[in-house]
Short mmCIF file of C-alpha atoms in Angstrom, two decimals:
data_model
loop_
_atom_site.label_atom_id
_atom_site.label_comp_id
_atom_site.label_asym_id
_atom_site.label_seq_id
_atom_site.Cartn_x
_atom_site.Cartn_y
_atom_site.Cartn_z
CA MET A 297 -11.42 -38.97 -0.02
CA ILE A 298 -13.20 -35.69 -0.75
CA ARG A 299 -14.85 -35.60 -4.19
CA ILE A 300 -15.47 -32.25 -5.83
CA VAL A 301 -17.32 -31.96 -9.18
CA THR A 302 -17.19 -28.84 -11.31
CA ALA A 303 -20.08 -28.53 -13.83
CA TYR A 304 -19.40 -27.02 -17.29
CA PRO A 305 -15.93 -25.51 -16.57
CA ASP A 306 -15.62 -24.67 -20.32
CA VAL A 307 -19.08 -23.10 -20.58
CA LEU A 308 -19.82 -21.57 -17.11
CA ASN A 309 -16.50 -19.87 -16.30
CA LEU A 310 -17.36 -16.23 -17.14
CA TYR A 311 -15.59 -14.61 -14.15
CA GLY A 312 -12.90 -17.23 -13.63
CA ASP A 313 -15.25 -19.35 -11.53
CA TYR A 314 -13.01 -22.37 -11.93
CA ALA A 315 -10.74 -20.63 -9.44
CA ASN A 316 -13.29 -21.48 -6.76
CA THR A 317 -12.42 -25.17 -7.21
CA ALA A 318 -8.70 -24.41 -7.50
CA VAL A 319 -8.30 -22.45 -4.23
CA LEU A 320 -10.56 -24.84 -2.31
CA ALA A 321 -8.53 -27.83 -3.56
CA ARG A 322 -5.25 -26.11 -2.67
CA PHE A 323 -6.34 -25.36 0.86
CA LEU A 324 -7.57 -28.88 1.49
CA ARG A 325 -4.49 -30.62 -0.02
CA ALA A 326 -2.21 -28.46 2.07
CA ARG A 327 -3.83 -29.92 5.10
CA GLY A 328 -3.38 -33.53 4.03
CA GLU A 329 -6.81 -34.18 2.60
CA MET A 330 -7.13 -36.64 -0.33
CA LEU A 331 -9.13 -35.14 -3.19
CA GLU A 332 -10.74 -36.41 -6.30
CA LEU A 333 -11.53 -33.55 -8.78
CA ARG A 334 -13.94 -34.24 -11.55
CA SER A 335 -15.85 -32.24 -14.07
CA PHE A 336 -18.45 -32.74 -16.80
CA THR A 337 -19.78 -30.61 -19.65
CA VAL A 338 -22.30 -30.72 -22.46
CA GLY A 339 -22.98 -34.31 -23.40
CA SER A 340 -20.61 -35.88 -20.89
CA TYR A 341 -21.34 -37.54 -17.57
CA THR A 342 -19.88 -38.07 -14.08
CA ASN A 343 -21.43 -39.72 -11.05
CA ILE A 344 -22.96 -36.86 -9.20
CA SER A 345 -24.35 -38.95 -6.42
CA SER A 346 -20.82 -39.77 -5.16
CA ALA A 347 -19.76 -36.12 -5.00
CA ASP A 348 -19.21 -34.28 -1.73
CA LEU A 349 -19.64 -30.86 -3.47
CA VAL A 350 -20.84 -29.85 -6.91
CA ILE A 351 -19.78 -26.30 -8.05
CA VAL A 352 -21.58 -24.49 -10.91
CA GLY A 353 -20.33 -21.10 -12.04
CA ALA A 354 -21.57 -18.18 -14.13
CA GLY A 355 -21.81 -17.80 -17.85
CA THR A 356 -23.17 -15.44 -20.45
CA GLU A 357 -26.96 -15.56 -20.72
CA ASN A 358 -26.71 -17.72 -23.90
CA ARG A 359 -24.27 -20.12 -22.29
CA MET A 360 -26.34 -20.34 -19.08
CA ILE A 361 -29.33 -21.33 -21.22
CA TYR A 362 -27.17 -23.80 -23.19
CA ALA A 363 -26.11 -25.41 -19.94
CA LEU A 364 -29.63 -25.47 -18.63
CA ARG A 365 -30.94 -27.35 -21.64
CA ASP A 366 -28.20 -29.89 -21.32
CA LEU A 367 -28.44 -30.33 -17.57
CA ARG A 368 -32.12 -31.31 -17.76
CA ARG A 369 -31.00 -34.88 -18.59
CA LEU A 370 -29.51 -35.03 -15.09
CA SER A 371 -32.38 -33.28 -13.22
CA GLY A 372 -33.59 -36.42 -11.52
CA GLU A 373 -30.09 -37.36 -10.35
CA LEU A 374 -29.44 -33.79 -9.11
CA ARG A 375 -32.77 -33.59 -7.28
CA SER A 376 -32.03 -36.90 -5.53
CA TYR A 377 -28.50 -35.70 -4.70
CA VAL A 378 -29.86 -32.54 -3.06
CA ASP A 379 -32.70 -34.26 -1.22
CA LYS A 380 -30.15 -36.67 0.35
CA GLY A 381 -28.05 -33.79 1.62
CA GLY A 382 -25.59 -33.30 -1.29
CA ARG A 383 -23.79 -29.97 -1.32
CA LEU A 384 -24.23 -27.60 -4.29
CA LEU A 385 -22.61 -24.22 -4.70
CA LEU A 386 -24.09 -21.92 -7.37
CA THR A 387 -22.44 -18.64 -8.31
CA GLY A 388 -23.43 -15.84 -10.70
CA ASN A 389 -26.36 -16.63 -12.92
CA ALA A 390 -26.13 -20.37 -12.29
CA LEU A 391 -28.96 -20.09 -9.81
CA ALA A 392 -31.28 -19.62 -12.78
CA ILE A 393 -30.68 -23.09 -13.96
CA PHE A 394 -31.89 -24.58 -10.63
CA GLY A 395 -35.02 -22.52 -10.16
CA ARG A 396 -38.55 -23.14 -11.43
CA GLY A 397 -38.10 -21.38 -14.73
CA VAL A 398 -36.45 -18.63 -16.72
CA ASP A 399 -38.48 -15.91 -18.46
CA LEU A 400 -36.81 -14.26 -21.41
CA ILE A 401 -38.09 -10.75 -22.08
CA GLU A 402 -36.35 -10.11 -25.36
CA GLN A 403 -37.19 -13.52 -26.85
CA GLN A 404 -40.71 -13.29 -25.39
CA GLY A 405 -40.53 -16.83 -24.15
CA SER A 406 -39.78 -18.91 -21.10
CA LEU A 407 -37.81 -22.09 -20.26
CA GLU A 408 -38.54 -24.68 -17.66
CA ALA A 409 -35.60 -25.01 -15.20
CA LEU A 410 -34.69 -27.85 -12.93
CA GLY A 411 -37.04 -26.96 -10.16
CA ILE A 412 -34.64 -27.64 -7.29
CA LEU A 413 -34.93 -24.12 -5.85
CA ASP A 414 -38.26 -22.27 -5.31
CA LEU A 415 -37.32 -19.23 -7.33
CA ARG A 416 -38.06 -17.82 -10.76
CA VAL A 417 -35.71 -15.70 -12.84
CA THR A 418 -36.37 -13.06 -15.51
CA VAL A 419 -33.60 -12.21 -18.01
CA THR A 420 -33.94 -8.53 -18.79
CA PRO A 421 -32.34 -6.56 -21.69
CA GLY A 422 -30.21 -4.35 -19.52
CA ARG A 423 -27.43 -5.18 -17.06
CA ARG A 424 -26.94 -3.87 -13.50
CA TYR A 425 -23.56 -3.77 -11.70
CA ARG A 426 -23.02 -3.44 -7.97
CA GLU A 427 -20.45 -4.17 -5.28
CA LEU A 428 -21.82 -5.66 -2.15
CA LEU A 429 -20.69 -6.22 1.42
CA CYS A 430 -22.87 -8.83 3.02
CA GLY A 431 -23.52 -10.48 6.36
CA SER A 432 -23.88 -14.31 6.57
CA ASP A 433 -24.82 -17.01 9.06
CA LEU A 434 -22.03 -19.16 7.61
CA VAL A 435 -19.02 -17.01 8.70
CA ASP A 436 -18.48 -14.16 11.15
CA SER A 437 -16.53 -12.01 8.64
CA PRO A 438 -18.28 -9.95 5.87
CA VAL A 439 -18.78 -11.55 2.48
CA VAL A 440 -17.82 -9.38 -0.47
CA GLY A 441 -18.39 -9.62 -4.14
CA SER A 442 -19.61 -8.03 -7.33
CA VAL A 443 -22.90 -8.66 -9.11
CA ASN A 444 -23.01 -7.99 -12.87
CA THR A 445 -26.41 -9.24 -13.87
CA SER A 446 -29.32 -9.06 -16.30
CA LEU A 447 -31.42 -11.29 -13.89
CA GLU A 448 -34.36 -10.30 -11.75
CA VAL A 449 -34.90 -13.04 -9.14
CA GLU A 450 -38.14 -13.80 -7.29
CA SER A 451 -37.33 -16.28 -4.53
CA ASN A 452 -39.34 -18.04 -1.80
CA GLU A 453 -36.20 -19.69 -0.42
CA GLN A 454 -34.26 -18.66 2.65
CA PRO A 455 -31.70 -16.01 1.58
CA LEU A 456 -28.03 -16.83 1.72
CA PHE A 457 -26.73 -13.31 2.59
CA ARG A 458 -27.91 -10.05 4.16
CA VAL A 459 -26.81 -7.01 2.15
CA GLU A 460 -25.21 -4.54 4.58
CA LYS A 461 -23.55 -2.14 2.05
CA SER A 462 -24.06 -1.63 -1.64
CA SER A 463 -22.77 0.57 -4.42
CA ALA A 464 -26.36 0.87 -5.76
CA ARG A 465 -29.83 1.08 -4.44
CA LEU A 466 -31.46 -2.32 -4.10
CA THR A 467 -34.90 -3.81 -4.61
CA ASN A 468 -34.15 -6.47 -1.98
CA PRO A 469 -32.09 -6.26 1.26
CA VAL A 470 -31.09 -9.89 0.99
CA GLU A 471 -29.17 -11.89 -1.59
CA GLY A 472 -28.96 -15.43 -2.85
CA ALA A 473 -30.89 -18.52 -1.76
CA ARG A 474 -30.36 -21.53 0.42
CA ARG A 475 -32.22 -24.83 0.60
CA LEU A 476 -30.84 -27.76 2.50
CA ASN A 477 -27.17 -27.87 1.35
CA VAL A 478 -27.70 -25.81 -1.78
CA PHE A 479 -25.94 -22.46 -1.59
CA ALA A 480 -26.81 -20.05 -4.42
CA THR A 481 -25.47 -16.50 -4.85
CA GLU A 482 -25.16 -14.06 -7.71
CA LEU A 483 -21.87 -12.82 -6.20
CA SER A 484 -18.78 -13.38 -8.24
CA GLY A 485 -15.18 -12.34 -7.81
CA PRO A 486 -14.61 -15.40 -7.90
CA LEU A 487 -16.43 -16.02 -4.64
CA PHE A 488 -13.79 -18.16 -2.78
CA VAL A 489 -10.86 -16.02 -4.03
CA ARG A 490 -12.41 -12.89 -2.63
CA ASN A 491 -13.66 -14.53 0.55
CA PRO A 492 -11.08 -16.84 2.11
CA GLU A 493 -13.06 -17.36 5.29
CA LEU A 494 -16.08 -18.52 3.26
CA MET A 495 -13.86 -20.90 1.34
CA ARG A 496 -12.53 -22.22 4.67
CA TYR A 497 -16.10 -22.80 5.86
CA PHE A 498 -16.73 -25.07 2.94
CA ALA A 499 -13.36 -26.81 3.38
CA GLN A 500 -14.08 -27.49 7.03
CA THR A 501 -17.49 -28.82 6.17
CA LEU A 502 -16.03 -31.19 3.59
CA ALA A 503 -13.18 -32.32 5.85
CA ALA A 504 -15.50 -32.58 8.88
CA ARG A 505 -12.82 -30.97 11.08
CA THR A 506 -11.37 -27.60 11.99
CA LEU A 507 -8.76 -26.29 9.57
CA GLU A 508 -6.51 -23.42 10.56
CA TRP A 509 -4.76 -20.90 8.39
CA ASN A 510 -1.03 -21.39 7.73
CA LEU A 511 0.35 -17.83 8.00
CA ASN A 512 3.79 -19.16 7.01
CA ASP A 513 2.33 -19.95 3.53
CA PRO A 514 2.86 -16.81 1.34
CA PHE A 515 -0.16 -17.65 -0.78
CA GLU A 516 -2.54 -17.95 2.16
CA LEU A 517 -1.16 -14.84 3.75
CA ARG A 518 -1.68 -12.87 0.55
CA CYS A 519 -5.28 -14.13 0.40
CA LEU A 520 -6.05 -12.99 3.92
CA GLU A 521 -4.29 -9.63 3.47
CA GLY A 522 -6.02 -9.09 0.15
CA TYR A 523 -9.39 -9.82 1.71
CA ASP A 524 -8.77 -7.39 4.57
CA ASN A 525 -7.86 -4.68 2.10
CA ILE A 526 -10.93 -5.26 -0.01
CA VAL A 527 -13.22 -5.17 3.11
CA LYS A 528 -11.67 -1.93 4.34
CA LYS A 529 -11.96 -0.32 0.94
CA LEU A 530 -15.61 -1.33 0.40
CA ASP A 531 -16.56 -0.48 3.95
CA ALA A 532 -15.22 3.02 3.37
CA GLN A 533 -16.63 3.54 -0.11
CA LEU A 534 -20.01 1.94 0.00
CA GLY A 535 -23.10 3.39 1.55
CA ARG A 536 -25.47 1.51 3.83
CA ALA A 537 -27.74 -0.64 1.76
CA LYS A 538 -30.91 1.26 0.80
CA VAL A 539 -33.93 -0.43 -0.65
CA ARG A 540 -35.72 1.52 -3.35
CA ALA A 541 -39.43 1.27 -3.93
CA VAL A 542 -40.52 -0.97 -6.73
#
C-alpha cells in the first residue's frame, strides 16, 4: 500500500497543484499499485508519519501564510517524518513554509517558519515571471516549468535543479532545494503534468520497482507527446541562462 498525503488542497492549489497527486495516482494504479490518498487542511489532521509521500502546493501569498500559521502545530511531527526519511514534495511558494522564516517587506514584519529547510524567504511587493528549462540529477530529460513569484530565496541547501535556459535573466543559476527526501521547487505547471519523466521517477521510488510507460494508453501517450512539444518549443525560444549581477 502506497500512502500519499496532500496538504491543504483547498488552500494551496493556485496552479492546479492537486493535479500532481492525480496524475501520480493514475500512473501507479494503472500498474497495479494499491493506493491510499489522504489530505488535510486548516484545523484537520491526518497521520503524516505513515505517509510515503506528502505533497504541498502553491497558494497566494496570503494563503501561504495562512497555511504556515496552521502547519506550525504539526512542525514536530513533520520534522521527525523528514529526519526518518519521509518524502516531501513542495511546489511553488510552499518552500517558504518549510524554511527558517519569511520576511514580509510590505508588512514590515517576519514570520517564523518550520525550520526544516535551511533557507529564508523574502516576500517582495512585485512579481517576476519566467519559463525555465532545467537539468536534474533525478532524471535524464530536461525539467520544464514556469515560476510566477514574489519570493526571493536565500538557501544553504543543495539545489534541486540547474537552470539551463530561462526567459529572463537570473540572480541564481540553480533552482529549488533538496535535503534528505525533501524536494522543493518554485516550478509550477503543475510540475508532474508538465514533466512526466519526473513524475515517473517519484512513482518508481514509491513503488520500489521499475515502471514502464504504456504507449497504448492514449492519456500517457498524450502526456509524453505534450512534454516533447513543450521542450522543443522552450529549447528554441529560450536563451541560455544568464546570471545578472546583484
